[in-house]
Coordinates of N, CA and C in Angstrom, one line a residue:
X207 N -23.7 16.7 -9.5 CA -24.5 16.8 -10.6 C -24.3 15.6 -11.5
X208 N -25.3 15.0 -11.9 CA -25.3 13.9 -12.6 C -25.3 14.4 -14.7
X209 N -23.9 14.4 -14.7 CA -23.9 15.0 -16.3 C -24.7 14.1 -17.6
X210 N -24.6 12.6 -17.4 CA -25.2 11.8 -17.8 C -26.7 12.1 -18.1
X211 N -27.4 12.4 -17.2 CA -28.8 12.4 -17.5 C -29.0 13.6 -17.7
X212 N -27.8 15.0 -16.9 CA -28.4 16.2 -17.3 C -28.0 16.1 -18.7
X213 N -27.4 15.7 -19.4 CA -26.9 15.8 -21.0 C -28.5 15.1 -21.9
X214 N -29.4 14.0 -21.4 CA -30.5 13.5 -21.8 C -31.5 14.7 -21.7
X215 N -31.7 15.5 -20.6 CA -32.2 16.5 -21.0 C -32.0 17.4 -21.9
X216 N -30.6 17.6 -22.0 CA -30.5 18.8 -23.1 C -30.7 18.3 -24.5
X217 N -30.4 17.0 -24.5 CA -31.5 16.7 -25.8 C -32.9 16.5 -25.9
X218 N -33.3 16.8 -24.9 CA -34.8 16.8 -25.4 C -35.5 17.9 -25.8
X219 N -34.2 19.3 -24.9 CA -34.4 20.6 -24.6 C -33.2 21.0 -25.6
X220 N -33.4 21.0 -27.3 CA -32.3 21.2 -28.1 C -32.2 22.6 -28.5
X221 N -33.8 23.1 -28.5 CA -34.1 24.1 -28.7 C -34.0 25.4 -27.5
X222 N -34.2 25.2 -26.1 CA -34.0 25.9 -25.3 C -31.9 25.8 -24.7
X223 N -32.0 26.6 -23.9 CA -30.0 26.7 -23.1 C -30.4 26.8 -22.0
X224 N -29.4 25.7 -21.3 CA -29.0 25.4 -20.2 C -27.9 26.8 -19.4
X225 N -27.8 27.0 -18.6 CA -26.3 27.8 -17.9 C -26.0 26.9 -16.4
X226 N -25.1 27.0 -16.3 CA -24.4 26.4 -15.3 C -23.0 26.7 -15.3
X227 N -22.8 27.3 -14.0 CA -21.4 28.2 -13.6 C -21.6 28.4 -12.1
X228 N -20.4 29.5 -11.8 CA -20.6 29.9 -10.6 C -21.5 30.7 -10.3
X229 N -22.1 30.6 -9.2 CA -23.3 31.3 -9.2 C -22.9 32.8 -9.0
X230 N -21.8 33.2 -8.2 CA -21.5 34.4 -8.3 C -21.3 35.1 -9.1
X231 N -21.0 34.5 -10.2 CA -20.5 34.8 -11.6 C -21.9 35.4 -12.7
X232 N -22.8 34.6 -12.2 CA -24.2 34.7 -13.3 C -24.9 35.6 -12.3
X233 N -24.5 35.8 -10.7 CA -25.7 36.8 -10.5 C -25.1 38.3 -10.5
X234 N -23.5 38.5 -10.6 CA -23.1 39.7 -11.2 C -23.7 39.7 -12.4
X235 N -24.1 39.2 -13.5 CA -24.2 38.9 -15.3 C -25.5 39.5 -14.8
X236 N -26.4 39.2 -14.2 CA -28.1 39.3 -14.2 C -27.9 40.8 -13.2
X237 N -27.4 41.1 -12.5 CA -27.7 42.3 -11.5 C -27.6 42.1 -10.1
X238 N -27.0 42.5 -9.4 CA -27.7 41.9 -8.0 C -28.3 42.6 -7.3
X239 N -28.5 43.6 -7.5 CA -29.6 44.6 -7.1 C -30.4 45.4 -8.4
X240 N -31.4 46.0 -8.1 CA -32.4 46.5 -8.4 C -31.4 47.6 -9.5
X241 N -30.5 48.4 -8.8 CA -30.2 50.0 -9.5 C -28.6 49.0 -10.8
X242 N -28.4 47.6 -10.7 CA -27.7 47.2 -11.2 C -27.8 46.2 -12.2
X243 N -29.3 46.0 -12.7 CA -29.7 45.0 -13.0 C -29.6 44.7 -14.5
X244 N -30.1 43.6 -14.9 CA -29.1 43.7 -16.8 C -30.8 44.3 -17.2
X245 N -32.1 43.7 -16.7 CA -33.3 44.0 -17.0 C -34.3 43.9 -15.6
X246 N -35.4 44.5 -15.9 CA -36.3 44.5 -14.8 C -36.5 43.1 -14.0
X247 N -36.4 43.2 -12.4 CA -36.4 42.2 -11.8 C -35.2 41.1 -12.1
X248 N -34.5 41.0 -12.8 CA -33.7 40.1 -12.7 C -32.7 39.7 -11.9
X249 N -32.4 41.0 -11.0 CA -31.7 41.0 -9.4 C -32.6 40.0 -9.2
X250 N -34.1 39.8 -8.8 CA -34.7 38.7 -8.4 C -34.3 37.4 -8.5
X251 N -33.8 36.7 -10.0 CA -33.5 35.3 -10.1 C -32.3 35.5 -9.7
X252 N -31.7 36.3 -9.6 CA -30.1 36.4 -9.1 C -29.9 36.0 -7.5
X253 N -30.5 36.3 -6.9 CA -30.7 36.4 -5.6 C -31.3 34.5 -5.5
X254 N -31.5 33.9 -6.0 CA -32.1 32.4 -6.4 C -30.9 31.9 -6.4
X255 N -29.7 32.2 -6.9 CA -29.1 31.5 -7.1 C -28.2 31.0 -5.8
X256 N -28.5 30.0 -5.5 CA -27.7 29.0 -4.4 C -27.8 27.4 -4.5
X257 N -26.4 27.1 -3.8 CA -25.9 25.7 -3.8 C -26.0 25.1 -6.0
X258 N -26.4 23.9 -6.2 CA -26.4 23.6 -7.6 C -27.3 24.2 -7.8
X259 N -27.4 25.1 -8.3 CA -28.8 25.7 -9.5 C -27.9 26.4 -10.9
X260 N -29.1 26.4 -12.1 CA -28.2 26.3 -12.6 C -29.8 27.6 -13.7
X261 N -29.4 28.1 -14.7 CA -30.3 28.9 -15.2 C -30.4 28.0 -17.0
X262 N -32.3 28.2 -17.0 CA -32.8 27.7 -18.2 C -33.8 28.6 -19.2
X263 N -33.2 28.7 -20.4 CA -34.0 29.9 -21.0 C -34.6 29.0 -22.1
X264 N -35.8 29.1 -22.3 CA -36.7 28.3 -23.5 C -37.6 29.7 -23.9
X265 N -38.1 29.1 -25.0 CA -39.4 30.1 -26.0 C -40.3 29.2 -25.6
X266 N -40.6 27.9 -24.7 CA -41.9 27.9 -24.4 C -42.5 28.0 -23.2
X267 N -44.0 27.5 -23.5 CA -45.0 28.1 -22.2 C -44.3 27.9 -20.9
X268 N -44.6 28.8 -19.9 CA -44.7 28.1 -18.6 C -45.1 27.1 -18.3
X269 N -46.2 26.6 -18.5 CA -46.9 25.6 -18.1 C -46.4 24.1 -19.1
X270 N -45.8 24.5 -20.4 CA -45.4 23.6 -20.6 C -43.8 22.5 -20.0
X271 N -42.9 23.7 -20.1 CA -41.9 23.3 -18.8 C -42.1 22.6 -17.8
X272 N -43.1 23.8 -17.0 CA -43.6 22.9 -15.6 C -44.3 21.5 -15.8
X273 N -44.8 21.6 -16.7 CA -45.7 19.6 -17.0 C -44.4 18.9 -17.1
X274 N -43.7 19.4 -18.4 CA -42.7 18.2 -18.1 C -41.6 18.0 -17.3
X275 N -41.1 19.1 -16.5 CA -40.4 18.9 -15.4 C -41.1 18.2 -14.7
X276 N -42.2 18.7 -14.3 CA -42.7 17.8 -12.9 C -42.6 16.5 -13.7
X277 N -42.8 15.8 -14.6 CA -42.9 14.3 -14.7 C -41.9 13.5 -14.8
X278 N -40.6 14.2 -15.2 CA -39.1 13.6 -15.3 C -38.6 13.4 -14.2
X279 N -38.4 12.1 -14.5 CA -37.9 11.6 -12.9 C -36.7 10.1 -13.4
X280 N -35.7 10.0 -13.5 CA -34.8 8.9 -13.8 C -34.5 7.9 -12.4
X281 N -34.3 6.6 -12.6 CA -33.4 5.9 -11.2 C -32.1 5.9 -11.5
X282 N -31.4 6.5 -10.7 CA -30.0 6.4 -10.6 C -29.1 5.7 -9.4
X283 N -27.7 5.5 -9.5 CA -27.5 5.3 -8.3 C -27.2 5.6 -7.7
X284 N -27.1 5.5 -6.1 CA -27.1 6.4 -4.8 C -25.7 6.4 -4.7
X285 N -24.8 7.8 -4.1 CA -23.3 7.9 -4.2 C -23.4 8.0 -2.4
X286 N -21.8 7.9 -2.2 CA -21.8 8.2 -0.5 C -22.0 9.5 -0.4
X287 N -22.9 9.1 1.0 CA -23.7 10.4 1.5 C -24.8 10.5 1.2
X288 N -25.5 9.7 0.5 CA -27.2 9.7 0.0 C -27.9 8.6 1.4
X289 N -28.7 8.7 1.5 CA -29.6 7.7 2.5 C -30.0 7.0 1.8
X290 N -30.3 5.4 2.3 CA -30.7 4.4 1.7 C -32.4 3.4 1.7
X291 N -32.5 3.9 1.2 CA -34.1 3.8 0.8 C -34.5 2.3 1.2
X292 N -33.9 1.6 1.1 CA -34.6 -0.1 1.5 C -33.3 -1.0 1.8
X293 N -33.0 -1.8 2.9 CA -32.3 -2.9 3.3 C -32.1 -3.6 1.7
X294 N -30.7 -4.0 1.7 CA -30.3 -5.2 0.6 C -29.2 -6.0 1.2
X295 N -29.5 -7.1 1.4 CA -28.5 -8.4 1.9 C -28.5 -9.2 0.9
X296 N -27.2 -9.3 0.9 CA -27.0 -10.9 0.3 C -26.9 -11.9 1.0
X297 N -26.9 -13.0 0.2 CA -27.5 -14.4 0.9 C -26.2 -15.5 0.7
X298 N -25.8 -16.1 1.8 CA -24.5 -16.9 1.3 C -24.8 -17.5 0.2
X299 N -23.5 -18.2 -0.5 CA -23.7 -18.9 -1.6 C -23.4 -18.1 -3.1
X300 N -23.7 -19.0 -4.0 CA -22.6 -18.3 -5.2 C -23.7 -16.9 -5.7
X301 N -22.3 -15.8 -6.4 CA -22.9 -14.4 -6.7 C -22.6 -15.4 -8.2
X302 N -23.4 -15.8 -9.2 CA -23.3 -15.8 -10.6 C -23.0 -14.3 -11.3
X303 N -23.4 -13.2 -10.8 CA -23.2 -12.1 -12.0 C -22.3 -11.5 -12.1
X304 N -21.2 -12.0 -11.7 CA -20.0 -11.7 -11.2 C -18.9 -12.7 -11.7
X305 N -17.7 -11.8 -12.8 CA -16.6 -12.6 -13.0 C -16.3 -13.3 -11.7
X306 N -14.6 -14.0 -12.2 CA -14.2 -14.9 -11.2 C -12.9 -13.9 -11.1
X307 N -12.8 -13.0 -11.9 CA -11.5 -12.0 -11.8 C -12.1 -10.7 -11.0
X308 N -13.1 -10.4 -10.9 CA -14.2 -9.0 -9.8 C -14.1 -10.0 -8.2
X309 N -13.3 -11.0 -7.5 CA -13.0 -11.9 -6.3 C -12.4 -10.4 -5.6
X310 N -11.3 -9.9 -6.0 CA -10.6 -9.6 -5.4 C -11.6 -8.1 -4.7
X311 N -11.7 -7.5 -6.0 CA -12.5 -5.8 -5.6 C -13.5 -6.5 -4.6
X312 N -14.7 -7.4 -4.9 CA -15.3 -7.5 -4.0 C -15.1 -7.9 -2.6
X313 N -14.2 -8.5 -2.5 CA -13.7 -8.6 -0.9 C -12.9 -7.6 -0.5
X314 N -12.1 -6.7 -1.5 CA -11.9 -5.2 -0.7 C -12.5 -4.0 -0.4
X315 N -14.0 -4.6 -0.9 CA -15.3 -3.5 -0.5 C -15.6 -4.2 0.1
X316 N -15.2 -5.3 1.6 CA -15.8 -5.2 2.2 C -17.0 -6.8 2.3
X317 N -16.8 -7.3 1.1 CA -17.8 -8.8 0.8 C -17.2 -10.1 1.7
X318 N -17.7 -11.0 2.2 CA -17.0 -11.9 2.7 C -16.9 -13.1 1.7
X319 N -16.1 -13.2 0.5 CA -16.2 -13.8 -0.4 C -15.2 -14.7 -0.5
X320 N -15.1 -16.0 -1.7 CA -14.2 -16.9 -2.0 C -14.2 -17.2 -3.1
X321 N -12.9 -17.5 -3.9 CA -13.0 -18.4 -5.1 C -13.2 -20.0 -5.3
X322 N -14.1 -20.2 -5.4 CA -14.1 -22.1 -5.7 C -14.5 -22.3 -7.1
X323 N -13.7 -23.5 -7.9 CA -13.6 -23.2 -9.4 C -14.3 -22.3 -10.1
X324 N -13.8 -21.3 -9.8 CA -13.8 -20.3 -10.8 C -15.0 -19.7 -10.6
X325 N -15.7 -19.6 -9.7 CA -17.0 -19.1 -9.2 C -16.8 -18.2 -8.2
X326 N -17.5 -17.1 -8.0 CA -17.3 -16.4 -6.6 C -18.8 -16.6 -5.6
X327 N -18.4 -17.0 -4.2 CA -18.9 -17.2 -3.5 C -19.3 -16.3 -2.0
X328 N -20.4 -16.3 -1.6 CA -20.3 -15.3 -0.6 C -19.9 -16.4 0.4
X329 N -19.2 -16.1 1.8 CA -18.8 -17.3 2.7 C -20.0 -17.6 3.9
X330 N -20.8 -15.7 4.0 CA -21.7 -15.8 5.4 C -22.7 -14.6 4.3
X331 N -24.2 -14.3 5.3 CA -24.9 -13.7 4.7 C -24.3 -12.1 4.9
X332 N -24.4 -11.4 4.4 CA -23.9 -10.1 4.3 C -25.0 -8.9 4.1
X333 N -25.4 -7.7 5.1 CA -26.1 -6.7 5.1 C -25.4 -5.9 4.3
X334 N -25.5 -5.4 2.9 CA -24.7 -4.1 2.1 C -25.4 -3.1 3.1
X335 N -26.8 -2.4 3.0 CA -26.8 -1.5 3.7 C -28.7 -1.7 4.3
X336 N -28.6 -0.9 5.5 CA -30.1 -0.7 5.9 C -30.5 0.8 5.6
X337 N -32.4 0.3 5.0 CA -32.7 1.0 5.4 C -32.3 2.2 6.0
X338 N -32.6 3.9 6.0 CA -32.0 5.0 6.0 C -30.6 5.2 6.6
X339 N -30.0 4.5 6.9 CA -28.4 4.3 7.1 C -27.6 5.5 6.0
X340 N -26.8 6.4 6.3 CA -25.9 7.1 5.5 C -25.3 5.8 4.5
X341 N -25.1 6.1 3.3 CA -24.4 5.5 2.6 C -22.8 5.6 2.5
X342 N -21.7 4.4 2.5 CA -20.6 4.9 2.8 C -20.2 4.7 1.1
X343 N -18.6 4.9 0.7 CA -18.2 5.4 -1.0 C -18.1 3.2 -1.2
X344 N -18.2 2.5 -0.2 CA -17.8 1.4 -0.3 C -19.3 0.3 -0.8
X345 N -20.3 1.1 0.0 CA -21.7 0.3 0.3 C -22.2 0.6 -1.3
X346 N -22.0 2.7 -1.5 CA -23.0 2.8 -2.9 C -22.0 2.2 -4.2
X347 N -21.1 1.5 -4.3 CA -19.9 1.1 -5.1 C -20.6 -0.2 -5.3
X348 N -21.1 -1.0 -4.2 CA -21.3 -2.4 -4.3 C -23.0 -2.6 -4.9
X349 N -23.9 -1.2 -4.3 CA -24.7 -1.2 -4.8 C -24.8 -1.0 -6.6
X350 N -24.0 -0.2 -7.0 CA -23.8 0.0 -8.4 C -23.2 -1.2 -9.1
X351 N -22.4 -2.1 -8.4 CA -22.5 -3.5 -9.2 C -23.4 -4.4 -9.2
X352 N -24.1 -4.0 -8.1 CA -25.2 -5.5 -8.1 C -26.6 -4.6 -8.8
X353 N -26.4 -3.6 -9.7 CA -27.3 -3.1 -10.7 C -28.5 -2.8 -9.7
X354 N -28.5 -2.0 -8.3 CA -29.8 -1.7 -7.8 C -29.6 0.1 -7.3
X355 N -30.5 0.5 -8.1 CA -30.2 2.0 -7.9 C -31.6 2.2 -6.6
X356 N -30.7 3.5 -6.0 CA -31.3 4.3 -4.8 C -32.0 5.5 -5.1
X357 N -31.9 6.1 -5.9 CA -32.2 7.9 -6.1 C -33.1 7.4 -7.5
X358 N -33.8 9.0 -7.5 CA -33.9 9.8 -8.4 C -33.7 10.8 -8.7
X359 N -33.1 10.8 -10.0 CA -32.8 12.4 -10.5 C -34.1 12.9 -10.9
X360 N -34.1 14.3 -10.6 CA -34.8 15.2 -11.1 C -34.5 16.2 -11.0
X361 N -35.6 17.1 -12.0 CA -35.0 18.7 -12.1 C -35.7 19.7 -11.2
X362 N -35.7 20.5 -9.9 CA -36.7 21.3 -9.5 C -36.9 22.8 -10.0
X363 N -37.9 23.1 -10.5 CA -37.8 24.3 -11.4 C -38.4 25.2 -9.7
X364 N -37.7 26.4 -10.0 CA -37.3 26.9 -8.2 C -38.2 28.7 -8.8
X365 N -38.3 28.9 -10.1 CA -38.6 30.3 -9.9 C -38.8 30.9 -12.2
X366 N -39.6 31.7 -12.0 CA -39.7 32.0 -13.7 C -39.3 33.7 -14.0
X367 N -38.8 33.9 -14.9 CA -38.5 35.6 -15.0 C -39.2 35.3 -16.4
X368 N -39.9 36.4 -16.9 CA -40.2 36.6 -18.1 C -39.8 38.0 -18.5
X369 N -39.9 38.0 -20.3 CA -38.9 39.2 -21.2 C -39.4 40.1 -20.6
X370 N -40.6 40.1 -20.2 CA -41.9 41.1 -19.7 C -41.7 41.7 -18.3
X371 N -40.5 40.9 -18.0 CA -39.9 41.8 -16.5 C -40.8 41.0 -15.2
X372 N -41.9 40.4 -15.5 CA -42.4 39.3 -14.1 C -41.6 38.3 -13.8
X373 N -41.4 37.9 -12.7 CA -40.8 37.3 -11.9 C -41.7 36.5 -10.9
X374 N -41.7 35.5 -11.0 CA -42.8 34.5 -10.3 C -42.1 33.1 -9.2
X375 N -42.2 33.3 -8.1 CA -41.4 31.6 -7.8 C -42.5 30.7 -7.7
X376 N -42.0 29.7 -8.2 CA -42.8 28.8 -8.3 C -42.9 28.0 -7.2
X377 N -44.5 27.1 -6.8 CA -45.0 26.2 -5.5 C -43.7 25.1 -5.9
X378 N -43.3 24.7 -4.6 CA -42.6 23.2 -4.8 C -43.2 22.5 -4.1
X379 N -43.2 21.2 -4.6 CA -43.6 20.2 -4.3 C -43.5 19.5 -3.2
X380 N -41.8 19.4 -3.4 CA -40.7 18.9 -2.2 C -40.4 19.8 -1.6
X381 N -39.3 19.6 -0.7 CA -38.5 20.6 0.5 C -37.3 20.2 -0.1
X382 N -36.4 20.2 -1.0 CA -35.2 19.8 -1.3 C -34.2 20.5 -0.6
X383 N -33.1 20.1 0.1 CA -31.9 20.6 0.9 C -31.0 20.9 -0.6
X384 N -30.4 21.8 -0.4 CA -29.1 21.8 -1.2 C -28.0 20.5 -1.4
X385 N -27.6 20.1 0.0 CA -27.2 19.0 0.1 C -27.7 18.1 -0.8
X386 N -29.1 17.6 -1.2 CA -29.7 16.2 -1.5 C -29.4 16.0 -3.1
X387 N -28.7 14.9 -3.4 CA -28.2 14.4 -4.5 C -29.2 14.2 -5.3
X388 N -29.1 14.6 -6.6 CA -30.4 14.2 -7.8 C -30.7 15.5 -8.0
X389 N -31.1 16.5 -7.2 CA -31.9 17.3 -6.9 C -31.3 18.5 -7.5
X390 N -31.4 19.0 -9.0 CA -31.2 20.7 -9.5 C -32.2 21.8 -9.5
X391 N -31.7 22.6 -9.6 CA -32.6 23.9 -9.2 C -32.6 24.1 -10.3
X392 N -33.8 24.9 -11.4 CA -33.1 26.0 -12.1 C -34.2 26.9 -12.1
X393 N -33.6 28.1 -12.8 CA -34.4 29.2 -13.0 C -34.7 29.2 -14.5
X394 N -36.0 29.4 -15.0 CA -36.9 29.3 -16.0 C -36.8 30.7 -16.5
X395 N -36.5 31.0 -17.6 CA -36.5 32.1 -18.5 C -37.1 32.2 -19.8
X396 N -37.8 32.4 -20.2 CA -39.2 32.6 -21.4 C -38.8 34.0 -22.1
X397 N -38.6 33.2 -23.3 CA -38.2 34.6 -23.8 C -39.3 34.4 -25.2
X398 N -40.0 35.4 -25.1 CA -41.6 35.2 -25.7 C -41.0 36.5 -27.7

């Protein structure tokens, strides 16, 4: 979970609450069946709860949520284990954005690098990564210095309970895996 950007949301969302815990923990709290439930249907969103998801309760519309969920989308960078969206090589010859004291980390991730006065140099051309290639903790490390992000975060709103006792899932858009980095679930609660 990317705390960073999920913290950007909760300021925009100052007025509405976030939950995020174990999920077993919130779907004993909500009911997990029908004859045990805290309110009508709420076994329902309980039963939602899997892999990152996390529960969001606001006073407004549905459709307002959903507009601005669907539009929030940040670039971040890709961690090991994310797939890599487009080929980035470097090109021999000097890396300018880069101390002359960052020599050492970058040749132990892997750079074929040199110091000549005080400059760092690449020695040969270098593939960081290809195209859909798994990302290793060394590749998305070198990506994050050379300032080129892979992902986006976003939020996928997965399902709505209202005080009213409806229970709605919502169309998605994507097919998100649990697995897939960037990617939160939550469950939408309107308390009217």
């Amino acid at each position: 979970m990317r705390n960073s950007k999920l913290k950007e949301v909760r300021n925009v969302w100052k007025h509405s609450r976030f939950f995020f815990g174990k999920n077993k923990v919130m779907s004993v709290a909500l009911g997990r069946g029908a004859e045990d439930e805290y309110r009508e249907n709420l076994h329902r969103v309980s039963q939602r709860l899997r892999g990152q998801t996390g529960m969001f309760f606001t006073n407004k519309t549905k459709e307002e949520v959903v507009e601005w969920f669907s539009q929030y989308q940040l670039k971040d960078f890709a961690r090991s284990g994310n797939t890599a969206i487009h080929t980035v090589v470097l090109f021999e010859g000097p890396l300018p954005q880069f101390s002359h004291s960052m020599e050492p980390q970058l040749r132990q991730l892997g750079l074929p690098t040199k110091l000549e006065r005080g400059e760092i140099n690449l020695i040969s051309d270098h593939t960081v990564c290809t195209a859909g290639d798994v990302l290793t903790p060394e590749q998305a490390r070198i990506l994050k210095l050379l300032d080129t992000p892979m992902v986006n975060f976003h939020i996928t709103l997965d399902s709505v309970w209202s005080n009213d006792g409806t229970f709605e899932l919502l169309e998605r858009k994507d097919n998100p895996s649990p697995q897939k980095e960037g990617v939160e679930e939550e469950d939408e609660d309107e308390n009217d």
